[in-house]
Short mmCIF file of C-alpha atoms and ligand atoms in Angstrom, two decimals:
data_model
loop_
_atom_site.label_atom_id
_atom_site.label_comp_id
_atom_site.label_asym_id
_atom_site.label_seq_id
_atom_site.Cartn_x
_atom_site.Cartn_y
_atom_site.Cartn_z
CA MET A 10 0.26 0.20 0.37
CA SER A 11 1.46 3.56 -1.25
CA MET A 12 0.68 6.94 -1.44
CA THR A 13 2.32 8.91 -3.70
CA VAL A 14 3.30 12.19 -3.03
CA GLU A 15 4.11 14.93 -5.81
CA ALA A 16 4.09 18.38 -4.65
CA ALA A 17 3.56 20.75 -8.13
CA PRO A 18 6.38 22.58 -8.82
CA GLY A 19 5.60 25.62 -6.83
CA GLN A 20 3.44 24.13 -4.60
CA LYS A 21 4.17 23.25 -0.51
CA LEU A 22 4.45 19.89 0.74
CA TYR A 23 1.65 19.62 2.65
CA LEU A 24 -0.71 20.24 0.68
CA ALA A 25 -0.09 17.61 -1.36
CA VAL A 26 -0.06 15.42 1.17
CA VAL A 27 -3.94 17.66 1.93
CA ASP A 28 -4.48 16.21 -1.68
CA ALA A 29 -3.57 12.99 -1.18
CA LEU A 30 -5.14 12.15 2.13
CA ARG A 31 -8.43 13.93 0.11
CA ARG A 32 -8.28 11.51 -2.75
CA GLU A 33 -7.49 8.22 -0.38
CA ILE A 34 -11.04 9.79 1.72
CA GLU A 35 -12.69 9.82 -1.27
CA THR A 36 -12.49 6.83 -2.83
CA GLY A 37 -12.67 4.43 0.26
CA ARG A 38 -9.68 3.51 1.43
CA PHE A 39 -10.43 4.19 4.85
CA ALA A 40 -13.92 4.08 5.28
CA GLU A 41 -14.23 0.72 7.56
CA THR A 42 -13.02 1.76 10.65
CA GLN A 43 -13.45 5.98 8.99
CA LEU A 44 -9.84 5.75 11.75
CA LEU A 45 -6.68 7.45 10.15
CA PRO A 46 -3.33 4.86 9.65
CA ALA A 47 -1.03 6.62 12.94
CA GLU A 48 0.56 9.22 12.68
CA ARG A 49 4.02 6.46 12.07
CA GLU A 50 2.82 4.85 9.45
CA LEU A 51 1.23 7.34 7.73
CA CYS A 52 4.22 9.24 7.75
CA THR A 53 6.92 6.01 5.85
CA LEU A 54 3.09 5.02 4.42
CA LEU A 55 3.84 8.64 2.38
CA ASP A 56 7.51 9.47 3.16
CA VAL A 57 6.94 12.47 4.33
CA SER A 58 7.96 14.25 7.66
CA ARG A 59 5.41 14.52 10.82
CA THR A 60 5.62 18.36 10.50
CA THR A 61 4.22 17.82 7.53
CA LEU A 62 1.45 15.45 7.98
CA ARG A 63 0.32 17.52 11.03
CA LYS A 64 0.43 20.11 9.14
CA ALA A 65 -2.10 18.76 6.39
CA ILE A 66 -4.11 17.25 9.25
CA ALA A 67 -4.74 20.31 10.86
CA ASP A 68 -5.82 21.58 7.31
CA LEU A 69 -8.52 18.76 7.01
CA ILE A 70 -9.44 18.96 10.21
CA ALA A 71 -9.72 22.64 9.61
CA GLU A 72 -12.28 21.72 6.42
CA GLY A 73 -14.32 19.65 8.79
CA VAL A 74 -12.88 16.13 6.53
CA LEU A 75 -11.30 15.27 9.98
CA PHE A 76 -11.34 14.49 13.76
CA HIS A 77 -9.69 14.37 16.39
CA ARG A 78 -11.16 12.08 19.70
CA HIS A 79 -8.45 12.06 22.09
CA GLY A 80 -6.99 8.92 23.15
CA ALA A 81 -8.28 7.48 19.67
CA GLY A 82 -6.88 8.56 17.19
CA THR A 83 -7.69 11.41 14.14
CA PHE A 84 -10.91 10.22 12.53
CA ILE A 85 -13.13 10.39 9.23
CA HIS A 86 -16.26 12.65 8.76
CA ARG A 87 -18.50 10.38 7.91
CA ALA A 88 -20.12 12.11 4.41
CA THR A 89 -23.76 13.49 4.23
CA PRO A 90 -25.13 12.34 1.21
CA ARG A 91 -24.76 15.26 -1.18
CA VAL A 92 -28.38 14.60 -3.27
CA ASP A 93 -28.90 15.56 -5.98
CA GLN A 94 -32.26 17.44 -6.80
CA PRO A 95 -34.03 17.20 -10.69
CA SER A 96 -36.99 20.44 -10.33
CA SER A 97 -39.22 19.65 -13.46
CA ARG A 98 -40.30 15.99 -11.42
CA LEU A 99 -42.41 16.31 -8.85
CA THR A 100 -41.58 13.67 -6.29
CA SER A 101 -41.62 12.81 -2.89
CA PHE A 102 -39.29 13.73 -0.35
CA THR A 103 -39.25 9.28 0.45
CA GLU A 104 -39.25 8.27 -3.68
CA ASP A 105 -36.31 11.23 -4.43
CA MET A 106 -34.53 9.70 -1.40
CA GLN A 107 -35.02 5.59 -2.44
CA LEU A 108 -34.22 6.91 -6.32
CA ARG A 109 -30.60 7.37 -5.03
CA GLY A 110 -30.49 4.58 -3.75
CA LEU A 111 -30.83 6.55 0.26
CA GLU A 112 -32.38 4.88 2.93
CA ALA A 113 -35.43 7.63 3.45
CA SER A 114 -36.71 8.31 7.99
CA SER A 115 -38.22 10.93 9.34
CA ARG A 116 -39.02 13.41 13.04
CA GLU A 117 -41.87 14.23 13.58
CA LEU A 118 -42.03 17.36 14.80
CA GLU A 119 -45.63 17.92 14.89
CA ARG A 120 -48.99 16.46 13.37
CA GLY A 121 -53.14 17.43 14.03
CA VAL A 122 -55.45 19.36 13.12
CA PHE A 123 -55.90 22.84 12.74
CA LEU A 124 -57.67 26.23 11.76
CA PRO A 125 -55.59 27.64 8.60
CA THR A 126 -52.71 30.12 9.32
CA PRO A 127 -53.60 32.94 6.65
CA GLU A 128 -51.09 32.30 4.04
CA GLU A 129 -52.17 28.50 4.51
CA ALA A 130 -56.07 29.61 3.75
CA MET A 131 -54.82 31.77 0.59
CA MET A 132 -52.55 28.66 -0.09
CA LEU A 133 -54.09 26.29 -0.09
CA GLY A 134 -57.72 27.76 -1.25
CA VAL A 135 -59.36 26.95 2.19
CA ARG A 136 -62.46 28.60 4.17
CA PRO A 137 -60.44 29.86 7.66
CA ASN A 138 -62.64 28.27 9.09
CA GLU A 139 -62.40 24.86 6.77
CA ARG A 140 -59.69 22.65 8.91
CA VAL A 141 -56.43 21.46 7.65
CA PHE A 142 -53.77 18.63 8.63
CA ARG A 143 -50.44 19.32 9.71
CA LEU A 144 -47.27 17.98 9.45
CA GLY A 145 -43.80 18.91 10.60
CA ARG A 146 -41.34 16.82 9.87
CA LEU A 147 -37.15 16.55 10.10
CA ARG A 148 -36.62 14.64 6.72
CA LEU A 149 -33.32 11.82 6.60
CA ALA A 150 -31.64 10.65 4.42
CA ASP A 151 -29.56 7.90 5.37
CA GLY A 152 -29.65 9.25 8.64
CA SER A 153 -28.40 12.32 7.19
CA PRO A 154 -30.72 15.90 8.66
CA MET A 155 -31.90 17.20 5.21
CA ALA A 156 -34.47 19.25 6.28
CA ILE A 157 -37.32 19.89 8.21
CA GLU A 158 -40.98 20.41 6.02
CA HIS A 159 -43.90 21.28 7.18
CA ALA A 160 -46.87 20.84 4.78
CA ALA A 161 -50.98 21.75 5.05
CA VAL A 162 -53.12 19.63 3.86
CA PRO A 163 -56.98 20.12 3.74
CA LEU A 164 -58.19 18.22 5.98
CA ARG A 165 -60.67 16.72 3.55
CA TYR A 166 -58.19 14.75 1.68
CA LEU A 167 -57.15 13.12 5.15
CA PRO A 168 -59.36 12.93 6.61
CA GLU A 169 -57.91 10.38 9.62
CA SER A 170 -54.22 12.49 10.57
CA ASP A 171 -53.19 9.01 12.23
CA SER A 172 -53.43 7.94 8.56
CA VAL A 173 -50.44 8.38 6.70
CA GLY A 174 -47.09 7.03 7.51
CA ALA A 175 -43.08 7.49 6.41
CA SER A 176 -44.66 8.92 3.47
CA LEU A 177 -47.10 12.11 3.24
CA TYR A 178 -47.60 11.21 -0.43
CA GLU A 179 -47.96 7.18 -0.83
CA ALA A 180 -50.70 8.45 2.33
CA LEU A 181 -52.35 11.04 -0.85
CA SER A 182 -52.56 8.69 -3.39
CA VAL A 183 -53.86 5.91 -2.20
CA ARG A 184 -56.60 7.98 -1.27
CA GLY A 185 -57.32 8.91 -4.75
CA PHE A 186 -55.29 12.19 -4.48
CA LYS A 187 -51.80 11.99 -5.96
CA PRO A 188 -50.08 15.71 -6.88
CA ALA A 189 -50.14 15.92 -10.71
CA ARG A 190 -49.16 19.32 -11.06
CA GLY A 191 -46.60 21.59 -8.32
CA LEU A 192 -46.11 24.41 -8.34
CA GLN A 193 -42.55 25.17 -6.52
CA ARG A 194 -40.45 28.46 -5.52
CA LEU A 195 -37.10 28.51 -3.72
CA ARG A 196 -35.28 31.32 -1.97
CA ALA A 197 -31.97 31.42 0.04
CA THR A 198 -32.23 32.31 3.71
CA LEU A 199 -29.81 31.41 6.28
CA ILE A 200 -30.84 29.31 9.73
CA SER A 201 -32.33 30.09 12.68
CA ASN A 202 -30.66 28.68 15.64
CA ALA A 203 -33.83 25.60 16.61
CA GLU A 204 -33.66 24.62 13.55
CA ALA A 205 -29.99 24.71 12.93
CA GLU A 206 -29.60 22.14 16.08
CA LEU A 207 -32.26 19.93 14.48
CA LEU A 208 -30.07 20.07 11.08
CA GLY A 209 -27.18 19.46 12.92
CA VAL A 210 -25.79 22.36 11.60
CA ALA A 211 -23.70 25.88 13.24
CA PRO A 212 -26.30 28.07 13.64
CA ASP A 213 -26.97 30.83 10.47
CA SER A 214 -26.11 27.96 7.37
CA PRO A 215 -27.08 28.62 4.33
CA ALA A 216 -30.31 27.11 3.55
CA LEU A 217 -32.71 26.70 0.43
CA PHE A 218 -36.31 27.68 1.39
CA ILE A 219 -38.79 25.75 -0.88
CA GLN A 220 -42.55 26.20 -0.59
CA ARG A 221 -44.68 24.40 -2.91
CA ILE A 222 -47.76 23.77 -3.47
CA ALA A 223 -49.07 20.94 -5.37
CA TYR A 224 -52.93 20.51 -7.37
CA LEU A 225 -54.94 17.39 -8.21
CA ALA A 226 -55.53 16.89 -12.18
CA ASP A 227 -58.75 18.76 -12.05
CA GLY A 228 -56.80 22.19 -9.94
CA SER A 229 -57.33 22.14 -6.62
CA CYS A 230 -55.14 22.81 -4.04
CA VAL A 231 -53.94 19.68 -2.38
CA GLU A 232 -50.38 20.36 -0.35
CA PHE A 233 -48.87 23.36 0.41
CA THR A 234 -45.37 23.22 2.18
CA LYS A 235 -43.17 24.55 3.61
CA SER A 236 -38.97 22.92 3.85
CA TRP A 237 -36.05 24.02 4.66
CA TYR A 238 -33.29 22.05 2.76
CA ARG A 239 -29.65 22.05 3.69
CA ALA A 240 -27.01 23.70 1.37
CA ASP A 241 -24.69 22.17 1.86
CA ALA A 242 -26.45 18.53 1.06
CA TYR A 243 -29.00 20.38 -1.91
CA ASP A 244 -28.06 19.83 -5.08
CA PHE A 245 -30.96 21.51 -7.42
CA VAL A 246 -30.94 20.20 -11.12
CA SER A 247 -33.44 21.34 -13.19
CA GLU A 248 -33.47 19.73 -17.36
CA LEU A 249 -33.31 23.12 -19.58
CA THR A 250 -34.48 22.17 -22.85
CA LEU A 251 -34.44 24.98 -26.38
CA SER A 252 -38.29 26.43 -26.35
CA PRO A 253 -39.78 26.65 -29.51
CA PRO A 254 -39.07 29.22 -32.23
CA VAL A 255 -41.72 31.80 -31.69
CA ARG A 256 -43.47 33.45 -34.49
CA LYS A 257 -44.40 36.18 -35.39
CA ALA A 258 -47.62 37.20 -36.00
CA ARG A 259 -47.67 37.57 -39.75
CA ARG A 260 -49.00 41.42 -40.46
C1 16G B 9 -41.66 16.78 -1.56
C2 16G B 9 -41.97 17.57 -0.84
C3 16G B 9 -42.76 18.11 0.25
C4 16G B 9 -43.56 17.09 0.39
C5 16G B 9 -42.53 15.34 0.70
C6 16G B 9 -43.53 14.70 -0.06
C7 16G B 9 -39.41 18.91 -1.81
C8 16G B 9 -39.33 20.98 -1.75
N1 16G B 9 -40.87 18.71 -1.52
O1 16G B 9 -39.87 17.16 -0.43
O2 16G B 9 -43.51 18.75 -0.57
O3 16G B 9 -44.43 16.80 0.72
O4 16G B 9 -41.77 15.65 -1.09
O5 16G B 9 -42.49 13.35 0.42
O6 16G B 9 -39.38 18.51 -2.78
P1 16G B 9 -43.18 11.91 1.48
O7 16G B 9 -43.99 11.20 0.11
O8 16G B 9 -42.51 11.25 1.43
O9 16G B 9 -43.91 12.23 3.08
#
Protein backbone atom coordinates (compact mmCIF):
# COMPACT_ATOMS: atom_id res chain seq x y z
CA MET A 1 0.00 0.00 0.00
CA SER A 2 1.63 3.22 -1.03
CA MET A 3 0.37 6.71 -1.51
CA THR A 4 2.43 8.83 -3.79
CA VAL A 5 2.80 12.44 -2.86
CA GLU A 6 4.26 14.74 -5.37
CA ALA A 7 4.10 18.46 -4.94
CA ALA A 8 3.36 20.34 -8.14
CA PRO A 9 5.93 23.01 -9.01
CA GLY A 10 5.50 25.82 -6.53
CA GLN A 11 3.05 23.81 -4.39
CA LYS A 12 3.88 23.35 -0.72
CA LEU A 13 4.52 19.71 0.16
CA TYR A 14 1.93 19.66 2.95
CA LEU A 15 -0.75 20.78 0.48
CA ALA A 16 0.14 17.85 -1.75
CA VAL A 17 -0.33 15.65 1.33
CA VAL A 18 -3.75 17.26 1.89
CA ASP A 19 -4.69 16.38 -1.70
CA ALA A 20 -3.37 12.82 -1.41
CA LEU A 21 -5.25 12.17 1.84
CA ARG A 22 -8.44 13.69 0.49
CA ARG A 23 -8.20 11.50 -2.61
CA GLU A 24 -7.72 8.37 -0.54
CA ILE A 25 -10.61 9.27 1.76
CA GLU A 26 -12.91 9.96 -1.20
CA THR A 27 -12.14 6.61 -2.77
CA GLY A 28 -13.08 4.94 0.51
CA ARG A 29 -9.61 3.81 1.50
CA PHE A 30 -10.23 4.12 5.26
CA ALA A 31 -13.98 3.66 5.04
CA GLU A 32 -14.12 0.48 7.05
CA THR A 33 -12.80 1.93 10.30
CA GLN A 34 -13.25 5.65 9.51
CA LEU A 35 -9.93 5.99 11.28
CA LEU A 36 -6.65 7.26 9.83
CA PRO A 37 -3.60 5.05 10.33
CA ALA A 38 -1.22 6.10 13.11
CA GLU A 39 0.98 9.09 12.49
CA ARG A 40 4.20 7.09 12.18
CA GLU A 41 2.64 4.69 9.71
CA LEU A 42 1.28 7.54 7.60
CA CYS A 43 4.67 9.26 7.55
CA THR A 44 6.27 6.11 6.18
CA LEU A 45 3.46 5.55 3.71
CA LEU A 46 3.63 9.08 2.38
CA ASP A 47 7.35 9.47 2.87
CA VAL A 48 7.00 12.83 4.58
CA SER A 49 8.05 14.28 7.92
CA ARG A 50 5.80 14.45 10.97
CA THR A 51 5.65 18.22 10.74
CA THR A 52 4.39 18.07 7.17
CA LEU A 53 1.83 15.39 8.01
CA ARG A 54 0.55 17.30 11.04
CA LYS A 55 0.12 20.45 9.01
CA ALA A 56 -1.88 18.55 6.40
CA ILE A 57 -4.07 16.90 9.02
CA ALA A 58 -4.69 20.25 10.72
CA ASP A 59 -5.93 21.59 7.38
CA LEU A 60 -8.31 18.68 6.89
CA ILE A 61 -9.61 19.11 10.43
CA ALA A 62 -10.26 22.80 9.78
CA GLU A 63 -12.16 21.78 6.65
CA GLY A 64 -14.29 19.33 8.62
CA VAL A 65 -13.02 16.26 6.75
CA LEU A 66 -11.23 14.84 9.79
CA PHE A 67 -11.60 15.16 13.53
CA HIS A 68 -9.49 14.18 16.53
CA ARG A 69 -10.89 12.04 19.26
CA HIS A 70 -8.73 12.39 22.29
CA GLY A 71 -6.74 9.24 22.96
CA ALA A 72 -8.37 7.38 20.08
CA GLY A 73 -6.91 8.88 16.93
CA THR A 74 -7.89 10.89 13.88
CA PHE A 75 -11.24 9.98 12.36
CA ILE A 76 -12.98 10.68 9.09
CA HIS A 77 -16.30 12.46 9.30
CA ARG A 78 -19.00 10.29 7.81
CA ALA A 79 -19.89 12.27 4.74
CA THR A 80 -23.39 13.66 4.54
CA PRO A 81 -24.83 12.32 1.31
CA ARG A 82 -25.14 15.08 -1.23
CA VAL A 83 -28.34 14.81 -3.13
CA ASP A 84 -29.24 16.14 -6.57
CA GLN A 85 -32.88 16.91 -7.06
CA PRO A 86 -34.07 17.39 -10.62
CA SER A 87 -36.40 20.30 -10.00
CA SER A 88 -38.73 19.56 -12.88
CA ARG A 89 -40.19 16.33 -11.47
CA LEU A 90 -42.92 16.20 -8.89
CA THR A 91 -41.58 13.58 -6.52
CA SER A 92 -41.85 12.99 -2.82
CA PHE A 93 -38.92 13.05 -0.45
CA THR A 94 -39.24 9.27 -0.01
CA GLU A 95 -39.08 8.74 -3.77
CA ASP A 96 -36.20 11.20 -4.18
CA MET A 97 -34.12 9.31 -1.68
CA GLN A 98 -35.05 5.87 -3.03
CA LEU A 99 -33.95 6.94 -6.50
CA ARG A 100 -30.55 7.70 -5.05
CA GLY A 101 -30.24 4.51 -3.09
CA LEU A 102 -30.59 6.36 0.22
CA GLU A 103 -32.98 5.41 2.95
CA ALA A 104 -35.51 8.10 3.82
CA SER A 105 -36.71 8.50 7.36
CA SER A 106 -38.36 11.24 9.40
CA ARG A 107 -38.57 12.60 12.90
CA GLU A 108 -41.98 14.02 13.54
CA LEU A 109 -42.10 17.55 14.91
CA GLU A 110 -45.81 18.27 14.67
CA ARG A 111 -48.96 16.42 13.60
CA GLY A 112 -52.57 17.41 14.00
CA VAL A 113 -55.67 19.11 12.71
CA PHE A 114 -55.81 22.90 12.96
CA LEU A 115 -57.59 25.91 11.61
CA PRO A 116 -55.47 27.23 8.75
CA THR A 117 -53.13 30.14 9.24
CA PRO A 118 -54.05 33.05 6.93
CA GLU A 119 -51.11 32.01 4.71
CA GLU A 120 -52.29 28.40 4.52
CA ALA A 121 -55.85 29.47 3.74
CA MET A 122 -54.62 31.69 0.92
CA MET A 123 -52.22 29.14 -0.52
CA LEU A 124 -54.59 26.19 -0.27
CA GLY A 125 -57.66 28.14 -1.27
CA VAL A 126 -59.63 26.95 1.76
CA ARG A 127 -62.09 28.93 3.87
CA PRO A 128 -60.67 30.29 7.15
CA ASN A 129 -62.89 27.88 9.11
CA GLU A 130 -62.02 24.82 7.00
CA ARG A 131 -59.54 22.79 8.97
CA VAL A 132 -56.23 21.47 7.65
CA PHE A 133 -54.03 18.54 8.52
CA ARG A 134 -50.56 19.73 9.44
CA LEU A 135 -47.41 17.61 9.50
CA GLY A 136 -43.98 18.90 10.51
CA ARG A 137 -41.00 16.61 10.01
CA LEU A 138 -37.24 16.51 10.10
CA ARG A 139 -36.35 14.52 6.99
CA LEU A 140 -33.27 12.32 6.97
CA ALA A 141 -31.32 10.47 4.28
CA ASP A 142 -29.39 7.45 5.50
CA GLY A 143 -29.73 8.89 8.98
CA SER A 144 -28.35 12.34 8.11
CA PRO A 145 -30.68 15.33 8.54
CA MET A 146 -31.51 16.88 5.16
CA ALA A 147 -34.51 19.13 5.59
CA ILE A 148 -37.24 20.42 7.84
CA GLU A 149 -40.69 20.33 6.25
CA HIS A 150 -44.03 21.71 7.36
CA ALA A 151 -46.89 20.46 5.20
CA ALA A 152 -50.57 21.46 5.29
CA VAL A 153 -53.31 19.50 3.52
CA PRO A 154 -57.04 20.34 3.47
CA LEU A 155 -58.77 17.91 5.80
CA ARG A 156 -61.09 16.64 3.08
CA TYR A 157 -58.10 14.84 1.48
CA LEU A 158 -56.77 13.30 4.70
CA PRO A 159 -59.62 13.01 7.17
CA GLU A 160 -57.78 10.67 9.56
CA SER A 161 -54.60 12.39 10.66
CA ASP A 162 -53.05 9.10 11.82
CA SER A 163 -53.34 7.63 8.33
CA VAL A 164 -50.08 9.17 7.19
CA GLY A 165 -47.16 6.82 7.66
CA ALA A 166 -43.66 7.31 6.31
CA SER A 167 -44.81 9.16 3.17
CA LEU A 168 -47.36 11.92 2.81
CA TYR A 169 -47.65 11.41 -0.97
CA GLU A 170 -48.16 7.69 -0.45
CA ALA A 171 -51.06 8.40 1.95
CA LEU A 172 -52.57 10.85 -0.53
CA SER A 173 -52.20 8.49 -3.46
CA VAL A 174 -53.84 5.61 -1.55
CA ARG A 175 -56.91 7.88 -1.27
CA GLY A 176 -56.77 8.82 -4.95
CA PHE A 177 -55.38 12.29 -4.26
CA LYS A 178 -51.84 12.01 -5.59
CA PRO A 179 -50.57 15.45 -6.60
CA ALA A 180 -50.46 15.76 -10.37
CA ARG A 181 -48.83 19.14 -10.78
CA GLY A 182 -46.89 21.47 -8.57
CA LEU A 183 -45.63 24.97 -8.29
CA GLN A 184 -42.49 25.58 -6.33
CA ARG A 185 -40.39 28.53 -5.47
CA LEU A 186 -37.07 28.55 -3.72
CA ARG A 187 -34.70 31.07 -2.31
CA ALA A 188 -31.57 31.18 -0.22
CA THR A 189 -31.88 31.76 3.48
CA LEU A 190 -29.99 31.34 6.75
CA ILE A 191 -31.06 28.76 9.30
CA SER A 192 -32.08 30.00 12.73
CA ASN A 193 -30.74 28.50 15.94
CA ALA A 194 -33.49 25.97 16.69
CA GLU A 195 -33.64 24.73 13.13
CA ALA A 196 -29.85 24.58 12.85
CA GLU A 197 -29.78 22.31 15.87
CA LEU A 198 -32.31 19.96 14.30
CA LEU A 199 -30.39 19.90 11.03
CA GLY A 200 -27.06 19.41 12.78
CA VAL A 201 -25.43 22.51 11.30
CA ALA A 202 -24.04 25.71 12.78
CA PRO A 203 -26.54 28.55 13.39
CA ASP A 204 -26.86 30.86 10.41
CA SER A 205 -25.74 28.16 7.97
CA PRO A 206 -27.11 28.60 4.46
CA ALA A 207 -30.25 26.74 3.45
CA LEU A 208 -32.69 26.56 0.58
CA PHE A 209 -36.15 27.70 1.57
CA ILE A 210 -38.73 26.03 -0.65
CA GLN A 211 -42.45 26.52 -0.84
CA ARG A 212 -44.46 24.00 -2.80
CA ILE A 213 -48.11 24.05 -3.76
CA ALA A 214 -49.31 20.80 -5.28
CA TYR A 215 -52.51 20.36 -7.26
CA LEU A 216 -54.75 17.46 -8.22
CA ALA A 217 -55.48 16.82 -11.87
CA ASP A 218 -58.74 18.81 -11.50
CA GLY A 219 -56.82 21.88 -10.38
CA SER A 220 -57.72 21.83 -6.70
CA CYS A 221 -54.93 22.46 -4.26
CA VAL A 222 -53.92 19.46 -2.17
CA GLU A 223 -50.75 20.55 -0.39
CA PHE A 224 -48.88 23.62 0.78
CA THR A 225 -45.43 22.84 2.16
CA LYS A 226 -42.61 24.97 3.43
CA SER A 227 -39.18 23.32 3.59
CA TRP A 228 -35.71 24.27 4.68
CA TYR A 229 -33.10 22.15 2.94
CA ARG A 230 -29.46 22.10 4.05
CA ALA A 231 -27.52 23.95 1.37
CA ASP A 232 -24.47 21.75 1.93
CA ALA A 233 -26.42 18.57 1.29
CA TYR A 234 -28.89 19.36 -1.43
CA ASP A 235 -28.46 20.38 -5.06
CA PHE A 236 -31.35 21.36 -7.22
CA VAL A 237 -30.79 20.45 -10.83
CA SER A 238 -33.00 21.82 -13.58
CA GLU A 239 -33.25 20.35 -17.01
CA LEU A 240 -33.34 23.10 -19.58
CA THR A 241 -34.61 22.60 -23.08
CA LEU A 242 -34.64 25.06 -25.92
CA SER A 243 -38.18 26.25 -26.34
CA PRO A 244 -39.48 26.22 -29.91
CA PRO A 245 -38.91 29.58 -31.62
CA VAL A 246 -41.79 31.95 -31.16
CA ARG A 247 -43.18 32.75 -34.57
CA LYS A 248 -43.85 36.35 -35.28
CA ALA A 249 -47.46 36.99 -36.10
CA ARG A 250 -47.93 37.71 -39.78
CA ARG A 251 -49.31 41.05 -40.50
C1 LIG B 1 -40.95 16.68 -0.89
C2 LIG B 1 -41.72 17.96 -1.16
C3 LIG B 1 -42.81 18.20 -0.17
C4 LIG B 1 -43.66 16.96 0.02
C5 LIG B 1 -42.81 15.77 0.37
C6 LIG B 1 -43.59 14.50 0.50
C7 LIG B 1 -39.85 19.37 -1.95
C8 LIG B 1 -39.19 20.67 -1.87
N1 LIG B 1 -40.89 19.15 -1.16
O1 LIG B 1 -40.10 16.81 0.17
O2 LIG B 1 -43.61 19.25 -0.64
O3 LIG B 1 -44.62 17.16 1.04
O4 LIG B 1 -41.83 15.59 -0.63
O5 LIG B 1 -42.69 13.48 0.86
O6 LIG B 1 -39.45 18.57 -2.76
P1 LIG B 1 -43.15 12.11 1.47
O7 LIG B 1 -44.18 11.53 0.57
O8 LIG B 1 -41.90 11.31 1.55
O9 LIG B 1 -43.73 12.38 2.84
